[in-house]
Coordinates of C-alpha atoms in Angstrom, one line a residue:
M314 CA -28.0 23.8 12.4
T315 CA -25.4 23.3 9.7
Q316 CA -24.3 26.9 9.9
L317 CA -23.9 26.6 13.7
K318 CA -21.7 23.5 13.3
T319 CA -19.6 25.2 10.7
S320 CA -19.2 28.3 13.0
E321 CA -18.2 26.1 15.9
K322 CA -15.6 24.3 13.7
T323 CA -14.2 27.7 12.5
N324 CA -14.0 29.0 16.1
V325 CA -12.1 25.9 17.3
L326 CA -9.6 26.0 14.4
T327 CA -8.8 29.6 15.0
K328 CA -7.9 29.1 18.6
T329 CA -4.1 29.6 19.1
W330 CA -3.6 26.5 21.2
V331 CA -5.4 24.4 18.5
V332 CA -3.3 25.9 15.7
A333 CA -0.2 25.3 17.8
A334 CA -1.0 21.7 18.5
L335 CA -2.0 20.8 14.9
A336 CA 0.9 22.8 13.4
C337 CA 3.4 21.0 15.6
V338 CA 2.0 17.6 14.7
C339 CA 2.6 18.6 11.0
C340 CA 6.2 19.6 11.8
I341 CA 6.9 16.4 13.7
L342 CA 5.6 14.4 10.8
W343 CA 7.6 16.4 8.3
G344 CA 10.7 16.1 10.5
S345 CA 10.3 12.3 10.5
A346 CA 10.3 12.4 6.7
I347 CA 13.9 13.3 6.4
P348 CA 15.4 10.2 8.1
A349 CA 12.7 8.1 6.4
I350 CA 13.7 9.4 2.9
K351 CA 17.4 8.7 3.6
T352 CA 16.5 5.2 4.8
G353 CA 14.4 4.7 1.7
Y354 CA 17.3 5.7 -0.6
R355 CA 19.5 3.1 1.2
I356 CA 16.8 0.3 1.0
L357 CA 16.0 1.0 -2.7
S358 CA 19.7 1.6 -3.7
V359 CA 19.1 5.2 -4.9
D360 CA 22.4 7.0 -5.1
G361 CA 22.7 10.4 -3.4
A362 CA 23.7 11.9 -6.8
D363 CA 20.9 10.3 -8.8
T364 CA 18.5 13.2 -8.8
A365 CA 16.3 11.7 -11.5
S366 CA 15.5 8.6 -9.4
Q367 CA 15.0 10.8 -6.4
I368 CA 12.4 12.7 -8.3
V369 CA 10.7 9.5 -9.3
F370 CA 10.7 8.4 -5.7
A371 CA 9.1 11.7 -4.7
G372 CA 6.5 11.4 -7.4
I373 CA 5.4 8.0 -6.3
R374 CA 5.2 9.3 -2.7
F375 CA 3.1 12.3 -3.5
S376 CA 0.7 10.6 -6.0
L377 CA 0.1 7.9 -3.4
A378 CA -0.5 10.6 -0.8
G379 CA -3.1 12.2 -3.1
I380 CA -4.9 8.9 -3.4
L381 CA -4.9 8.4 0.4
V382 CA -6.3 11.8 1.0
L383 CA -9.2 11.3 -1.5
V384 CA -9.9 7.8 0.0
F385 CA -10.0 9.3 3.5
A386 CA -12.4 12.1 2.2
S387 CA -14.6 9.4 0.5
I388 CA -14.8 7.4 3.8
Q389 CA -15.6 10.6 5.7
E390 CA -18.3 11.7 3.3
K391 CA -19.6 8.1 2.8
R392 CA -19.4 8.5 -1.0
I393 CA -16.7 8.3 -3.7
I394 CA -15.0 11.7 -4.0
V395 CA -14.1 12.6 -7.5
P396 CA -12.7 16.2 -7.8
N397 CA -14.9 18.3 -10.1
K398 CA -13.8 20.9 -12.6
N399 CA -14.0 23.6 -10.0
V400 CA -11.6 21.8 -7.7
V401 CA -9.2 20.9 -10.5
K402 CA -9.2 24.6 -11.6
Y403 CA -7.8 25.5 -8.2
A404 CA -5.6 22.4 -7.8
I405 CA -3.6 23.0 -10.9
P406 CA -1.7 26.2 -9.7
V407 CA -1.4 24.7 -6.2
C408 CA 0.1 21.4 -7.6
F409 CA 2.6 23.3 -9.7
A410 CA 3.7 25.5 -6.8
Q411 CA 3.6 23.2 -3.8
T412 CA 4.4 19.8 -5.2
F413 CA 6.0 19.9 -8.7
V414 CA 8.1 23.1 -8.8
Q415 CA 9.0 23.1 -5.1
Y416 CA 10.2 19.5 -5.0
F417 CA 11.8 19.4 -8.5
F418 CA 14.1 22.3 -7.7
F419 CA 14.6 21.2 -4.1
Y420 CA 15.9 17.7 -4.9
I421 CA 18.3 19.1 -7.5
G422 CA 19.4 22.0 -5.3
V423 CA 20.1 19.7 -2.3
A424 CA 22.4 17.5 -4.4
H425 CA 24.5 20.5 -5.3
T426 CA 25.0 22.3 -2.0
S427 CA 26.0 21.6 1.6
G428 CA 23.5 20.5 4.3
V429 CA 24.1 23.6 6.3
K430 CA 23.3 26.1 3.5
G431 CA 20.4 24.0 2.3
G432 CA 18.9 23.9 5.8
I433 CA 19.2 27.6 6.3
I434 CA 17.8 28.5 2.9
T435 CA 14.9 26.1 3.4
G436 CA 14.1 28.0 6.6
L437 CA 13.4 31.1 4.5
G438 CA 10.2 29.5 3.1
N439 CA 8.1 30.4 6.1
F440 CA 9.6 34.0 6.1
I441 CA 8.8 34.3 2.4
A442 CA 5.2 33.0 2.9
I443 CA 4.5 35.7 5.5
L444 CA 6.2 38.5 3.4
M445 CA 4.1 37.5 0.3
A446 CA 0.9 37.5 2.3
C447 CA 1.6 41.0 3.7
L448 CA 3.4 42.7 0.9
L449 CA 2.3 41.1 -2.4
V450 CA -1.2 39.7 -1.9
R451 CA -1.9 42.1 1.0
N452 CA -4.6 39.9 2.6
E453 CA -3.1 40.8 6.0
K454 CA -0.9 43.6 7.4
M455 CA 2.8 43.4 8.2
T456 CA 3.3 44.4 11.8
G457 CA 6.3 44.8 14.1
P458 CA 5.6 41.5 16.0
K459 CA 5.2 39.5 12.7
L460 CA 8.6 40.8 11.4
A461 CA 10.3 40.2 14.8
G462 CA 8.8 36.7 15.0
C463 CA 10.1 35.9 11.5
I464 CA 13.6 37.1 12.4
L465 CA 13.7 35.2 15.6
G466 CA 12.4 32.0 13.9
F467 CA 14.9 32.3 11.1
A468 CA 17.7 32.9 13.6
G469 CA 16.7 29.7 15.3
V470 CA 16.9 27.8 11.9
V471 CA 20.4 29.3 11.2
I472 CA 21.7 28.2 14.6
I473 CA 20.3 24.7 14.5
N474 CA 22.0 24.2 11.1
M475 CA 25.4 25.6 12.1
T476 CA 27.5 22.6 12.9
G477 CA 30.6 24.6 14.0
G478 CA 32.3 24.2 10.6
S479 CA 33.0 27.1 8.3
M480 CA 30.3 28.0 5.7
D481 CA 31.5 29.5 2.5
M482 CA 29.4 32.4 1.0
G483 CA 29.5 31.0 -2.6
M484 CA 26.2 30.5 -4.4
K485 CA 25.4 28.3 -7.4
L486 CA 22.2 28.5 -9.5
T487 CA 21.8 24.7 -9.5
G488 CA 22.5 24.5 -5.8
E489 CA 21.5 27.3 -3.4
G490 CA 19.7 29.1 -6.3
F491 CA 17.4 26.1 -6.9
I492 CA 16.6 25.7 -3.2
L493 CA 15.7 29.4 -3.1
I494 CA 13.4 28.9 -6.1
A495 CA 11.8 26.0 -4.2
Q496 CA 11.2 28.2 -1.2
L497 CA 9.7 30.9 -3.3
S498 CA 7.4 28.3 -4.8
Y499 CA 6.5 27.1 -1.3
G500 CA 5.7 30.6 -0.2
A501 CA 3.4 31.1 -3.2
S502 CA 1.7 27.7 -2.6
T503 CA 1.0 28.8 1.0
I504 CA -0.8 31.9 -0.3
L505 CA -2.7 30.0 -2.9
I506 CA -3.9 27.4 -0.4
N507 CA -5.0 30.1 2.0
I508 CA -7.1 31.7 -0.8
F509 CA -8.4 28.6 -2.6
S510 CA -9.3 26.7 0.6
K511 CA -12.0 29.2 1.2
K512 CA -13.6 28.4 -2.1
V513 CA -13.4 24.6 -2.1
S514 CA -12.7 21.8 0.5
P515 CA -9.1 22.1 1.6
V516 CA -9.0 18.3 2.0
I517 CA -10.1 17.5 -1.6
L518 CA -7.9 20.3 -2.9
S519 CA -4.9 18.8 -1.1
G520 CA -5.6 15.3 -2.4
C521 CA -6.2 16.4 -6.0
Q522 CA -3.1 18.6 -6.2
F523 CA -0.9 15.9 -4.6
F524 CA -2.0 13.3 -7.2
M525 CA -1.5 15.6 -10.2
G526 CA 1.9 16.9 -8.9
G527 CA 3.1 13.4 -8.1
I528 CA 2.2 12.2 -11.6
L529 CA 4.1 15.1 -13.1
L530 CA 7.2 14.4 -11.0
I531 CA 7.1 10.7 -12.0
I532 CA 6.9 11.6 -15.7
V533 CA 9.7 14.2 -15.5
G534 CA 11.9 11.9 -13.4
V535 CA 11.5 9.0 -15.9
L536 CA 12.3 11.3 -18.8
M537 CA 15.4 12.3 -17.0
G538 CA 16.4 8.7 -16.7
G539 CA 15.2 8.0 -13.2
H540 CA 14.1 4.5 -12.1
L541 CA 13.4 2.4 -9.0
D542 CA 14.5 -1.1 -10.0
K543 CA 15.1 -2.6 -6.5
M544 CA 11.6 -2.2 -5.0
S545 CA 11.2 -4.4 -1.9
F546 CA 8.6 -5.0 0.8
E547 CA 10.5 -2.7 3.2
G548 CA 10.8 0.0 0.5
A549 CA 7.1 -0.2 -0.3
V550 CA 6.2 0.1 3.4
L551 CA 8.5 3.1 3.7
I552 CA 7.0 4.9 0.7
L553 CA 3.6 4.2 2.1
Y554 CA 4.6 5.8 5.4
L555 CA 6.0 8.9 3.6
A556 CA 2.8 9.1 1.6
M557 CA 0.8 9.1 4.8
V558 CA 3.1 11.7 6.3
S559 CA 2.4 14.0 3.3
A560 CA -1.3 13.2 3.3
V561 CA -1.9 13.9 7.0
A562 CA 0.6 16.8 7.5
Y563 CA -0.2 18.8 4.3
T564 CA -4.0 18.3 4.7
L565 CA -3.9 19.5 8.3
W566 CA -1.8 22.5 7.2
S567 CA -4.2 23.3 4.4
V568 CA -7.2 23.2 6.8
L569 CA -5.4 25.6 9.2
L570 CA -4.6 28.0 6.4
A571 CA -8.3 27.9 5.4
Y572 CA -9.4 29.3 8.8
N573 CA -6.4 31.5 9.8
E574 CA -4.1 34.2 8.6
V575 CA -1.0 33.0 6.8
S576 CA 1.3 34.5 9.4
K577 CA -0.4 32.7 12.3
V578 CA 0.2 29.3 10.7
A579 CA 3.4 29.9 8.8
I580 CA 5.4 31.0 11.8
F581 CA 5.0 27.4 13.2
G582 CA 6.9 26.2 10.2
F583 CA 10.2 27.3 11.9
V584 CA 9.6 24.3 14.2
N585 CA 10.1 22.0 11.2
P586 CA 13.9 22.3 10.9
L587 CA 14.2 21.7 14.6
C588 CA 12.2 18.5 14.4
S589 CA 14.2 17.4 11.4
V590 CA 17.5 17.8 13.2
V591 CA 16.3 16.0 16.3
L592 CA 14.5 13.1 14.7
S593 CA 17.3 12.6 12.1
A594 CA 19.8 12.5 14.9
L595 CA 17.8 10.0 16.9
V596 CA 17.1 7.7 13.9
L597 CA 20.7 7.9 12.6
G598 CA 22.2 7.5 16.1
E599 CA 23.8 11.0 16.2
V600 CA 22.3 12.0 19.6
E601 CA 25.0 14.4 20.6
Q602 CA 24.5 16.4 17.4
A603 CA 20.8 17.1 18.3
F604 CA 20.9 17.5 22.1
N605 CA 23.3 20.4 22.8
I606 CA 23.3 24.1 23.7
R607 CA 22.9 25.1 20.1
S608 CA 19.6 23.2 19.8
L609 CA 18.3 24.6 23.0
I610 CA 19.1 28.2 21.9
A611 CA 17.4 27.5 18.5
L612 CA 14.3 26.1 20.3
I613 CA 14.0 29.1 22.6
L614 CA 14.3 31.6 19.6
V615 CA 11.7 29.7 17.6
C616 CA 9.3 29.5 20.6
V617 CA 9.8 33.2 21.4
G618 CA 9.1 34.1 17.7
I619 CA 5.9 32.1 17.7
Y620 CA 4.8 33.7 20.9
V621 CA 5.5 37.2 19.5
V622 CA 3.5 36.7 16.4
N623 CA 0.5 35.1 18.3
R624 CA 0.7 37.3 21.4
K625 CA -2.2 39.6 20.4
N626 CA -4.5 36.6 19.6
T627 CA -3.6 35.0 22.9
Q628 CA -4.4 38.1 24.9
K629 CA -7.8 38.4 23.2

């Protein structure tokens, strides 16, 4: 009976429409995080150039997200979930790749480059994850449709981030270089989650790695001189919301990676930059910036890319 329920769950989570729906929920939540973070910086008086305090901010967010995930898992299982040595063994490399390394380099990189170049390089993360799965780990094959889908999705990311201004081709290690390192780390974490989620619960793995990664970010941020002195009720609510965003989105993403090929899930990551631009524009009142012909073209390219990668599965 248990095997039958597990099989039914697996079959449901591998259906393309289910993957699409849950992945888009993740992207919408991640997209809402951008304006929420900017609002949080304003409320808590965190200067845009104060990278150390931003890292502390991120650390509090992710460690709280880890606690929320484990509390949710405990309620679901009707017992207190304490990650065992087996889970911790897998959570350590994931927490370094997905939470600590990715966000440490990302926050520093964003502070030293333009929004356009940062957004475009960030879009490479999904491309990198698929390439790693096909060429390095080789747990799936690189096909023409997968490559075409990645190119279309990345083209959409480039278009949505092009504001009409000129973009210089210069590259600094602490700017564009650090963002690229963050995306390489993101790609590696995607592969690790895909592998490890088959060995332990993806929910408990997610909660454990978030908590450990968040604590590491707090320690490093404080050592760099970071602090959050002006905590308020509004700021606390906003951090709690961001923690919930991470807890829900990353846990759903991990569950999808546990039951599907990396390419089938990662291709939906190209929807994330679109959601970020649209939601940021709505929250910040820049409606014209989001709703224009450039955004429509980007949306079409991303949707076509997703369809191309998943076309074979849909036909089956």
